[in-house]
CSV table of C-alpha atoms and ligand atoms in Angstrom, one decimal:
chain,number,residue,atom,x,y,z
A,1,UNK,CA,-43.6,-64.3,-370.0
A,2,UNK,CA,-44.4,-62.7,-366.6
A,3,UNK,CA,-47.9,-64.2,-366.2
A,4,UNK,CA,-47.1,-65.5,-362.8
A,5,UNK,CA,-45.8,-62.1,-361.5
A,6,UNK,CA,-42.4,-61.0,-360.4
A,7,UNK,CA,-41.3,-61.3,-356.8
A,8,UNK,CA,-41.1,-57.8,-355.3
A,9,UNK,CA,-40.6,-56.2,-351.9
A,10,UNK,CA,-42.2,-52.8,-351.6
A,11,UNK,CA,-40.3,-50.9,-348.9
A,12,UNK,CA,-39.9,-47.5,-347.4
A,13,UNK,CA,-36.2,-46.6,-347.3
A,14,UNK,CA,-35.7,-43.3,-345.4
A,15,UNK,CA,-38.0,-40.7,-346.9
A,16,UNK,CA,-38.5,-42.6,-350.2
A,17,UNK,CA,-40.4,-45.7,-351.2
A,18,UNK,CA,-39.4,-48.3,-353.8
A,19,UNK,CA,-39.6,-51.7,-355.3
A,20,UNK,CA,-36.8,-54.1,-354.3
A,21,UNK,CA,-36.1,-56.9,-356.7
A,22,UNK,CA,-33.5,-59.7,-357.0
A,23,UNK,CA,-31.6,-59.3,-360.3
A,24,UNK,CA,-32.2,-62.9,-361.1
A,25,UNK,CA,-36.0,-62.1,-361.3
A,26,UNK,CA,-35.6,-59.3,-363.9
A,27,UNK,CA,-34.4,-59.4,-367.5
A,28,UNK,CA,-30.6,-59.2,-367.7
A,29,UNK,CA,-30.8,-57.0,-370.8
A,30,UNK,CA,-30.9,-53.4,-369.4
A,31,UNK,CA,-33.3,-52.1,-372.1
A,32,UNK,CA,-35.8,-55.0,-371.5
A,33,UNK,CA,-35.4,-54.5,-367.7
A,34,UNK,CA,-36.1,-50.8,-368.0
A,35,UNK,CA,-39.1,-51.4,-370.2
A,36,UNK,CA,-40.5,-53.8,-367.6
A,37,UNK,CA,-39.8,-51.4,-364.7
A,38,UNK,CA,-41.7,-48.6,-366.6
A,39,UNK,CA,-44.7,-50.9,-366.8
A,40,UNK,CA,-44.4,-52.0,-363.2
A,41,UNK,CA,-44.4,-48.3,-362.0
A,42,UNK,CA,-47.0,-47.2,-364.5
A,43,UNK,CA,-44.8,-44.7,-366.3
A,44,UNK,CA,-44.9,-42.5,-368.2
A,45,UNK,CA,-48.0,-41.0,-366.6
A,46,UNK,CA,-48.2,-38.2,-364.1
A,47,UNK,CA,-50.6,-40.3,-362.0
A,48,UNK,CA,-48.9,-43.7,-362.5
A,49,UNK,CA,-52.4,-45.0,-362.4
A,50,UNK,CA,-51.6,-48.3,-364.1
A,51,UNK,CA,-48.7,-49.2,-361.9
A,52,UNK,CA,-47.4,-49.3,-358.3
A,53,UNK,CA,-45.4,-46.0,-358.4
A,54,UNK,CA,-46.7,-43.2,-356.2
A,55,UNK,CA,-46.8,-40.4,-358.8
A,56,UNK,CA,-43.8,-38.7,-357.2
A,57,UNK,CA,-40.0,-39.2,-358.0
A,58,UNK,CA,-39.5,-40.1,-354.4
A,59,UNK,CA,-41.9,-43.1,-354.7
A,60,UNK,CA,-40.9,-44.3,-358.1
A,61,UNK,CA,-37.6,-45.9,-357.2
A,62,UNK,CA,-36.1,-49.4,-357.7
A,63,UNK,CA,-33.4,-51.4,-356.0
A,64,UNK,CA,-32.0,-54.4,-357.8
A,65,UNK,CA,-30.1,-56.7,-355.4
A,66,UNK,CA,-27.7,-59.6,-356.2
A,67,UNK,CA,-25.0,-61.6,-354.5
A,68,UNK,CA,-21.9,-59.3,-354.3
A,69,UNK,CA,-19.5,-59.4,-357.2
A,70,UNK,CA,-16.8,-58.1,-354.8
A,71,UNK,CA,-15.0,-59.7,-351.9
A,72,UNK,CA,-15.3,-56.5,-349.8
A,73,UNK,CA,-19.1,-56.5,-349.9
A,74,UNK,CA,-22.0,-58.8,-349.0
A,75,UNK,CA,-24.6,-57.6,-351.6
A,76,UNK,CA,-24.7,-55.6,-354.8
A,77,UNK,CA,-27.2,-52.8,-355.0
A,78,UNK,CA,-28.1,-51.2,-358.3
A,79,UNK,CA,-30.4,-48.1,-357.9
A,80,UNK,CA,-32.7,-47.1,-360.8
A,81,UNK,CA,-34.8,-44.0,-360.9
A,82,UNK,CA,-38.0,-44.6,-362.8
A,83,UNK,CA,-39.2,-41.2,-364.1
A,84,UNK,CA,-42.9,-40.6,-363.5
A,85,UNK,CA,-44.0,-38.7,-366.6
A,86,UNK,CA,-41.3,-39.6,-369.1
A,87,UNK,CA,-40.4,-43.1,-370.4
A,88,UNK,CA,-37.0,-43.0,-368.7
A,89,UNK,CA,-35.1,-45.1,-366.3
A,90,UNK,CA,-31.8,-43.8,-365.0
A,91,UNK,CA,-28.8,-45.4,-363.3
A,92,UNK,CA,-26.8,-42.1,-363.3
A,93,UNK,CA,-27.2,-41.6,-359.6
A,94,UNK,CA,-27.4,-43.6,-356.4
A,95,UNK,CA,-29.9,-43.1,-353.6
A,96,UNK,CA,-29.1,-43.0,-349.9
A,97,UNK,CA,-32.7,-43.3,-348.8
A,98,UNK,CA,-33.5,-46.4,-350.8
A,99,UNK,CA,-30.1,-47.7,-349.6
A,100,UNK,CA,-31.5,-47.8,-346.1
A,101,UNK,CA,-33.8,-50.6,-347.2
A,102,UNK,CA,-31.1,-52.7,-348.9
A,103,UNK,CA,-29.7,-54.3,-345.8
A,104,UNK,CA,-33.1,-55.4,-344.6
A,105,UNK,CA,-34.2,-56.6,-348.1
A,106,UNK,CA,-31.0,-58.5,-348.6
A,107,UNK,CA,-31.6,-60.4,-345.3
A,108,UNK,CA,-35.3,-60.9,-346.0
A,109,UNK,CA,-34.3,-62.5,-349.4
A,110,UNK,CA,-31.6,-64.7,-347.9
A,111,UNK,CA,-28.7,-62.9,-349.7
A,112,UNK,CA,-27.1,-62.0,-346.3
A,113,UNK,CA,-27.2,-64.2,-343.2
A,114,UNK,CA,-28.1,-62.7,-339.8
A,115,UNK,CA,-25.0,-62.7,-337.5
A,116,UNK,CA,-26.5,-61.7,-334.1
A,117,UNK,CA,-28.7,-59.0,-332.6
A,118,UNK,CA,-27.3,-56.6,-335.1
A,119,UNK,CA,-26.1,-57.6,-338.6
A,120,UNK,CA,-23.6,-55.5,-340.5
A,121,UNK,CA,-24.2,-55.5,-344.2
A,122,UNK,CA,-21.5,-54.2,-346.6
A,123,UNK,CA,-23.3,-52.9,-349.6
A,124,UNK,CA,-21.6,-52.4,-353.0
A,125,UNK,CA,-23.4,-49.5,-354.6
A,126,UNK,CA,-23.1,-50.5,-358.2
A,127,UNK,CA,-24.0,-47.1,-359.6
A,128,UNK,CA,-20.9,-45.5,-358.1
A,129,UNK,CA,-18.7,-48.5,-357.4
A,130,UNK,CA,-18.5,-47.5,-353.7
A,131,UNK,CA,-19.2,-49.3,-350.5
A,132,UNK,CA,-21.7,-48.5,-347.7
A,133,UNK,CA,-21.9,-50.1,-344.3
A,134,UNK,CA,-25.4,-50.6,-342.9
A,135,UNK,CA,-26.2,-51.8,-339.4
A,136,UNK,CA,-29.5,-53.7,-339.2
A,137,UNK,CA,-31.3,-54.7,-336.1
A,138,UNK,CA,-31.8,-58.5,-336.2
A,139,UNK,CA,-32.9,-59.7,-332.8
A,140,UNK,CA,-34.0,-63.3,-332.7
A,141,UNK,CA,-32.6,-64.0,-336.2
A,142,UNK,CA,-34.9,-61.7,-338.2
A,143,UNK,CA,-35.0,-58.1,-339.2
A,144,UNK,CA,-36.7,-55.8,-336.7
A,145,UNK,CA,-38.2,-52.7,-338.2
A,146,UNK,CA,-39.6,-51.3,-334.9
A,147,UNK,CA,-37.6,-48.9,-332.7
A,148,UNK,CA,-37.4,-45.5,-331.3
A,149,UNK,CA,-35.6,-43.5,-334.0
A,150,UNK,CA,-37.5,-40.7,-335.7
A,151,UNK,CA,-36.4,-39.1,-339.0
A,152,UNK,CA,-37.8,-35.9,-340.4
A,153,UNK,CA,-40.4,-36.5,-343.1
A,154,UNK,CA,-41.5,-39.9,-341.7
A,155,UNK,CA,-44.2,-40.1,-339.1
A,156,UNK,CA,-43.6,-42.3,-336.0
A,157,UNK,CA,-40.5,-44.1,-334.8
A,158,UNK,CA,-38.7,-47.1,-336.2
A,159,UNK,CA,-35.5,-49.2,-335.9
A,160,UNK,CA,-32.4,-47.1,-336.7
A,161,UNK,CA,-30.4,-48.0,-339.8
A,162,UNK,CA,-27.0,-46.3,-339.3
A,163,UNK,CA,-25.2,-45.9,-342.6
A,164,UNK,CA,-21.5,-45.1,-343.1
A,165,UNK,CA,-19.6,-44.3,-346.2
A,166,UNK,CA,-15.9,-44.0,-347.1
A,167,UNK,CA,-14.4,-42.4,-350.2
A,168,UNK,CA,-17.6,-41.3,-351.9
A,169,UNK,CA,-16.1,-38.2,-353.5
A,170,UNK,CA,-16.6,-38.1,-357.3
A,171,UNK,CA,-19.2,-40.9,-357.2
A,172,UNK,CA,-20.5,-40.1,-360.7
A,173,UNK,CA,-18.4,-37.1,-361.7
A,174,UNK,CA,-14.9,-38.6,-361.2
A,175,UNK,CA,-13.8,-36.1,-358.6
A,176,UNK,CA,-15.2,-34.0,-355.8
A,177,UNK,CA,-15.0,-30.8,-357.9
A,178,UNK,CA,-15.2,-31.8,-361.5
A,179,UNK,CA,-14.3,-28.4,-362.8
A,180,UNK,CA,-11.5,-28.0,-360.3
A,181,UNK,CA,-13.2,-24.9,-358.9
A,182,UNK,CA,-15.1,-24.2,-355.7
A,183,UNK,CA,-17.2,-21.7,-357.6
A,184,UNK,CA,-18.2,-21.5,-361.3
A,185,UNK,CA,-20.5,-18.8,-362.7
A,186,UNK,CA,-23.3,-20.0,-365.0
A,187,UNK,CA,-25.8,-17.6,-366.3
A,188,UNK,CA,-24.5,-15.0,-363.9
A,189,UNK,CA,-25.2,-17.3,-360.9
A,190,UNK,CA,-22.4,-18.5,-358.6
A,191,UNK,CA,-22.6,-22.2,-358.4
A,192,UNK,CA,-20.6,-25.0,-356.7
A,193,UNK,CA,-20.4,-28.0,-359.0
A,194,UNK,CA,-19.7,-30.8,-356.6
A,195,UNK,CA,-20.1,-34.6,-356.0
A,196,UNK,CA,-19.5,-36.1,-352.6
A,197,UNK,CA,-21.9,-39.1,-353.2
A,198,UNK,CA,-24.4,-37.1,-355.4
A,199,UNK,CA,-23.7,-34.7,-358.3
A,200,UNK,CA,-25.1,-31.4,-357.1
A,201,UNK,CA,-25.1,-27.8,-358.2
A,202,UNK,CA,-25.3,-25.6,-355.1
A,203,UNK,CA,-26.5,-22.0,-355.4
A,204,UNK,CA,-27.8,-19.3,-353.2
A,205,UNK,CA,-31.6,-19.1,-353.0
A,206,UNK,CA,-31.2,-15.3,-352.8
A,207,UNK,CA,-29.7,-15.2,-356.3
A,208,UNK,CA,-33.1,-16.3,-357.5
A,209,UNK,CA,-35.0,-13.8,-355.4
A,210,UNK,CA,-36.0,-16.5,-352.9
A,211,UNK,CA,-35.7,-16.7,-349.2
A,212,UNK,CA,-34.9,-20.4,-349.4
A,213,UNK,CA,-37.6,-21.2,-346.9
A,214,UNK,CA,-40.4,-21.7,-349.5
A,215,UNK,CA,-42.5,-24.9,-349.2
A,216,UNK,CA,-42.1,-27.7,-351.7
A,217,UNK,CA,-45.5,-26.7,-353.3
A,218,UNK,CA,-44.6,-23.0,-353.5
A,219,UNK,CA,-41.3,-23.7,-355.2
A,220,UNK,CA,-42.8,-26.3,-357.5
A,221,UNK,CA,-45.3,-23.7,-358.7
A,222,UNK,CA,-42.5,-21.2,-359.7
A,223,UNK,CA,-42.2,-22.1,-363.4
A,224,UNK,CA,-40.0,-19.2,-364.3
A,225,UNK,CA,-37.5,-19.8,-361.5
A,226,UNK,CA,-37.5,-23.5,-362.4
A,227,UNK,CA,-36.8,-22.7,-366.0
A,228,UNK,CA,-33.8,-20.6,-365.0
A,229,UNK,CA,-32.5,-23.4,-362.8
A,230,UNK,CA,-33.0,-26.0,-365.6
A,231,UNK,CA,-31.0,-23.8,-368.0
A,232,UNK,CA,-28.1,-23.8,-365.5
A,233,UNK,CA,-28.5,-27.6,-365.0
A,234,UNK,CA,-28.2,-28.3,-368.7
A,235,UNK,CA,-25.0,-26.2,-368.8
A,236,UNK,CA,-23.6,-27.7,-365.6
A,237,UNK,CA,-24.0,-31.4,-366.8
A,238,UNK,CA,-21.2,-31.4,-369.4
A,239,UNK,CA,-19.0,-29.4,-367.0
A,240,UNK,CA,-19.5,-32.1,-364.4
A,241,UNK,CA,-18.5,-34.9,-366.8
A,242,UNK,CA,-22.1,-36.1,-366.9
A,243,UNK,CA,-22.6,-35.3,-370.6
A,244,UNK,CA,-26.0,-34.2,-371.9
A,245,UNK,CA,-28.2,-34.3,-368.8
A,246,UNK,CA,-31.5,-33.4,-370.5
A,247,UNK,CA,-32.9,-36.9,-369.8
A,248,UNK,CA,-30.9,-37.5,-366.6
A,249,UNK,CA,-31.9,-37.3,-363.0
A,250,UNK,CA,-28.7,-35.5,-362.1
A,251,UNK,CA,-27.2,-33.1,-361.2
A,252,UNK,CA,-29.6,-32.2,-358.3
A,253,UNK,CA,-30.1,-28.4,-358.1
A,254,UNK,CA,-29.8,-27.3,-354.5
A,255,UNK,CA,-30.7,-23.8,-353.2
A,256,UNK,CA,-29.1,-22.8,-350.0
A,257,UNK,CA,-29.8,-20.2,-347.4
A,258,UNK,CA,-28.9,-19.3,-343.8
A,259,UNK,CA,-30.3,-21.8,-341.3
A,260,UNK,CA,-33.2,-20.7,-339.2
A,261,UNK,CA,-34.0,-23.9,-337.2
A,262,UNK,CA,-30.7,-24.3,-335.4
A,263,UNK,CA,-29.2,-26.3,-338.2
A,264,UNK,CA,-26.0,-25.7,-340.2
A,265,UNK,CA,-27.6,-24.6,-343.5
A,266,UNK,CA,-31.0,-24.6,-345.1
A,267,UNK,CA,-31.7,-26.4,-348.4
A,268,UNK,CA,-34.3,-26.7,-351.1
A,269,UNK,CA,-33.3,-29.4,-353.5
A,270,UNK,CA,-34.7,-29.9,-357.0
A,271,UNK,CA,-34.3,-33.6,-358.0
A,272,UNK,CA,-34.0,-32.2,-360.7
A,273,UNK,CA,-37.4,-31.0,-361.8
A,274,UNK,CA,-39.5,-31.4,-358.7
A,275,UNK,CA,-38.6,-30.1,-355.3
A,276,UNK,CA,-37.6,-32.8,-352.8
A,277,UNK,CA,-40.0,-33.1,-349.8
A,278,UNK,CA,-36.9,-33.3,-347.6
A,279,UNK,CA,-33.3,-33.8,-349.0
A,280,UNK,CA,-31.4,-36.9,-350.3
A,281,UNK,CA,-28.8,-38.5,-348.1
A,282,UNK,CA,-26.0,-38.1,-350.5
A,283,UNK,CA,-27.2,-34.7,-351.5
A,284,UNK,CA,-27.1,-33.6,-347.8
A,285,UNK,CA,-23.6,-35.0,-347.4
A,286,UNK,CA,-22.6,-33.2,-350.6
A,287,UNK,CA,-24.1,-29.9,-349.3
A,288,UNK,CA,-22.3,-30.3,-346.0
A,289,UNK,CA,-19.0,-30.9,-347.9
A,290,UNK,CA,-19.6,-27.8,-350.0
A,291,UNK,CA,-19.9,-25.6,-346.8
A,292,UNK,CA,-16.3,-26.4,-346.2
A,293,UNK,CA,-15.1,-24.8,-349.5
A,294,UNK,CA,-13.9,-21.3,-348.9
A,295,UNK,CA,-15.6,-18.6,-350.9
A,296,UNK,CA,-18.4,-20.9,-352.0
A,297,UNK,CA,-22.1,-20.0,-351.7
A,298,UNK,CA,-22.7,-22.6,-349.1
A,299,UNK,CA,-19.7,-21.6,-347.0
A,300,UNK,CA,-20.9,-18.1,-346.7
A,301,UNK,CA,-24.3,-19.2,-345.3
A,302,UNK,CA,-23.2,-22.0,-343.0
A,303,UNK,CA,-23.2,-22.1,-339.3
A,304,UNK,CA,-20.3,-24.6,-339.0
A,305,UNK,CA,-20.7,-27.2,-336.3
A,306,UNK,CA,-17.6,-27.9,-334.2
A,307,UNK,CA,-18.2,-31.7,-334.0
A,308,UNK,CA,-18.8,-32.6,-337.7
A,309,UNK,CA,-22.5,-33.2,-337.1
A,310,UNK,CA,-24.4,-31.1,-339.7
A,311,UNK,CA,-28.1,-30.6,-339.4
A,312,UNK,CA,-29.2,-29.9,-343.0
A,313,UNK,CA,-32.5,-28.1,-342.8
A,314,UNK,CA,-35.0,-29.0,-345.5
A,315,UNK,CA,-38.8,-28.4,-346.2
A,316,UNK,CA,-40.0,-30.9,-343.6
A,317,UNK,CA,-37.4,-30.6,-340.8
A,318,UNK,CA,-33.7,-31.4,-340.9
A,319,UNK,CA,-31.4,-34.3,-341.7
A,320,UNK,CA,-28.3,-34.9,-339.5
A,321,UNK,CA,-25.3,-36.2,-341.3
A,322,UNK,CA,-21.8,-36.7,-340.0
A,323,UNK,CA,-18.6,-35.7,-341.8
A,324,UNK,CA,-15.3,-37.3,-340.9
A,325,UNK,CA,-12.8,-34.5,-341.7
A,326,UNK,CA,-9.1,-35.4,-342.0
A,327,UNK,CA,-6.4,-33.1,-340.5
A,328,UNK,CA,-5.8,-31.5,-343.9
A,329,UNK,CA,-9.5,-30.5,-344.1
A,330,UNK,CA,-10.5,-33.2,-346.7
A,331,UNK,CA,-13.7,-35.1,-346.0
A,332,UNK,CA,-12.7,-38.8,-345.8
A,333,UNK,CA,-16.0,-40.3,-344.6
A,334,UNK,CA,-19.6,-39.6,-343.9
A,335,UNK,CA,-22.5,-41.1,-342.0
A,336,UNK,CA,-26.2,-40.8,-341.5
A,337,UNK,CA,-29.0,-42.6,-339.6
A,338,UNK,CA,-32.1,-43.6,-341.5
A,339,UNK,CA,-35.0,-46.0,-340.9
A,340,UNK,CA,-36.7,-48.4,-343.2
A,341,UNK,CA,-39.8,-50.5,-343.2
A,342,UNK,CA,-41.1,-53.5,-345.1
A,343,UNK,CA,-44.5,-52.5,-346.5
A,344,UNK,CA,-45.4,-55.4,-348.8
A,345,UNK,CA,-43.9,-58.6,-350.0
A,346,UNK,CA,-45.5,-60.3,-352.9
A,347,UNK,CA,-45.7,-60.4,-356.7
A,348,UNK,CA,-46.1,-57.6,-359.0
A,349,UNK,CA,-47.9,-58.0,-362.4
A,350,UNK,CA,-47.4,-56.3,-365.7
B,1,NQM,O1,-29.3,-38.1,-352.3
B,1,NQM,C1,-33.9,-38.4,-354.1
B,1,NQM,C2,-34.1,-39.6,-352.1
B,1,NQM,C3,-33.2,-39.1,-353.2
B,1,NQM,C4,-31.8,-39.4,-353.3
B,1,NQM,C5,-33.3,-37.8,-355.2
B,1,NQM,C6,-31.1,-39.7,-352.0
B,1,NQM,C7,-29.7,-39.2,-351.9
B,1,NQM,O2,-34.3,-38.9,-351.1
B,1,NQM,O3,-28.9,-40.0,-351.4
B,1,NQM,O4,-31.6,-40.3,-351.1
B,1,NQM,O5,-32.3,-37.0,-355.0
B,1,NQM,O6,-33.7,-38.1,-356.3
B,1,NQM,O7,-34.5,-40.7,-352.1
């Protein structure tokens, strides 16, 4: 049925890479679509040798684009995490890194028209039902990927893709604090169960005997620590209204420690079984939001910035995110600058 291949844009979005498709080119039945995506990525296989996935959760991602079903958006974006070594495809989370490529991809595919030197794209994030605004550089009527913006975890400089979000609290959990508490204790560890764009469990690295400054590889090799964290995750899932999360990519498990690079707080984020090479966009926003909860593990370790610009330290540098805090202290909006790049436009075969 797909002998002639399937139109596919392979793009870097922020610190991730993924395959961007038009919904019309994929099966409409979710199970048939997921089976096809597993074949395209080469999953399940730790090396993804028979597919285009990069053998890492950060490079085994999919964006499905379609004309927007909503009047307040220009394009619909469904994010799908294709597991590397399990036959699973999950829509239980969004992805702020792959989101950075959505505006460019929507313009490349003719879903959104260029409106000048910069084109604003309103993106309906189907996973959460929320809206993001992306500003894409479009000089001369086409997307420009070149520019002077550097983001940690990506070599070189590229065109900035500023992203802004409103009302992302409770994106997948229904509310910012699904248990109603700033701190819950699971397996004797103090945790903040929180979702400001990404369901996260935030814990002190020190409570696992860690400095929180370990490298991705060091932490990934700590099987006992990871087993303890997974046990907490499986208990946190139902508490966060996520149900049984054994086969889900959420919640993300984020270890925090005091900053040592001039940032607000340091993170090591499990997504959820491998350690993130940097940190997710929505995960960083969620951590920053958690630092504002009195008595929480993150609050006690944070060097609060006066201007709402949080530099979230991670294994390969830091990610700056912006929180728009209302007078009553609630976080009403957030922002981040990413870059994206078109790597390949063609047809993928299964
Ligand atoms: O939190 C990886 C990534 C992500 C998610 C993951 C992300 C976000 O960096 O918004 O971007 O947490 O699985 O691509």
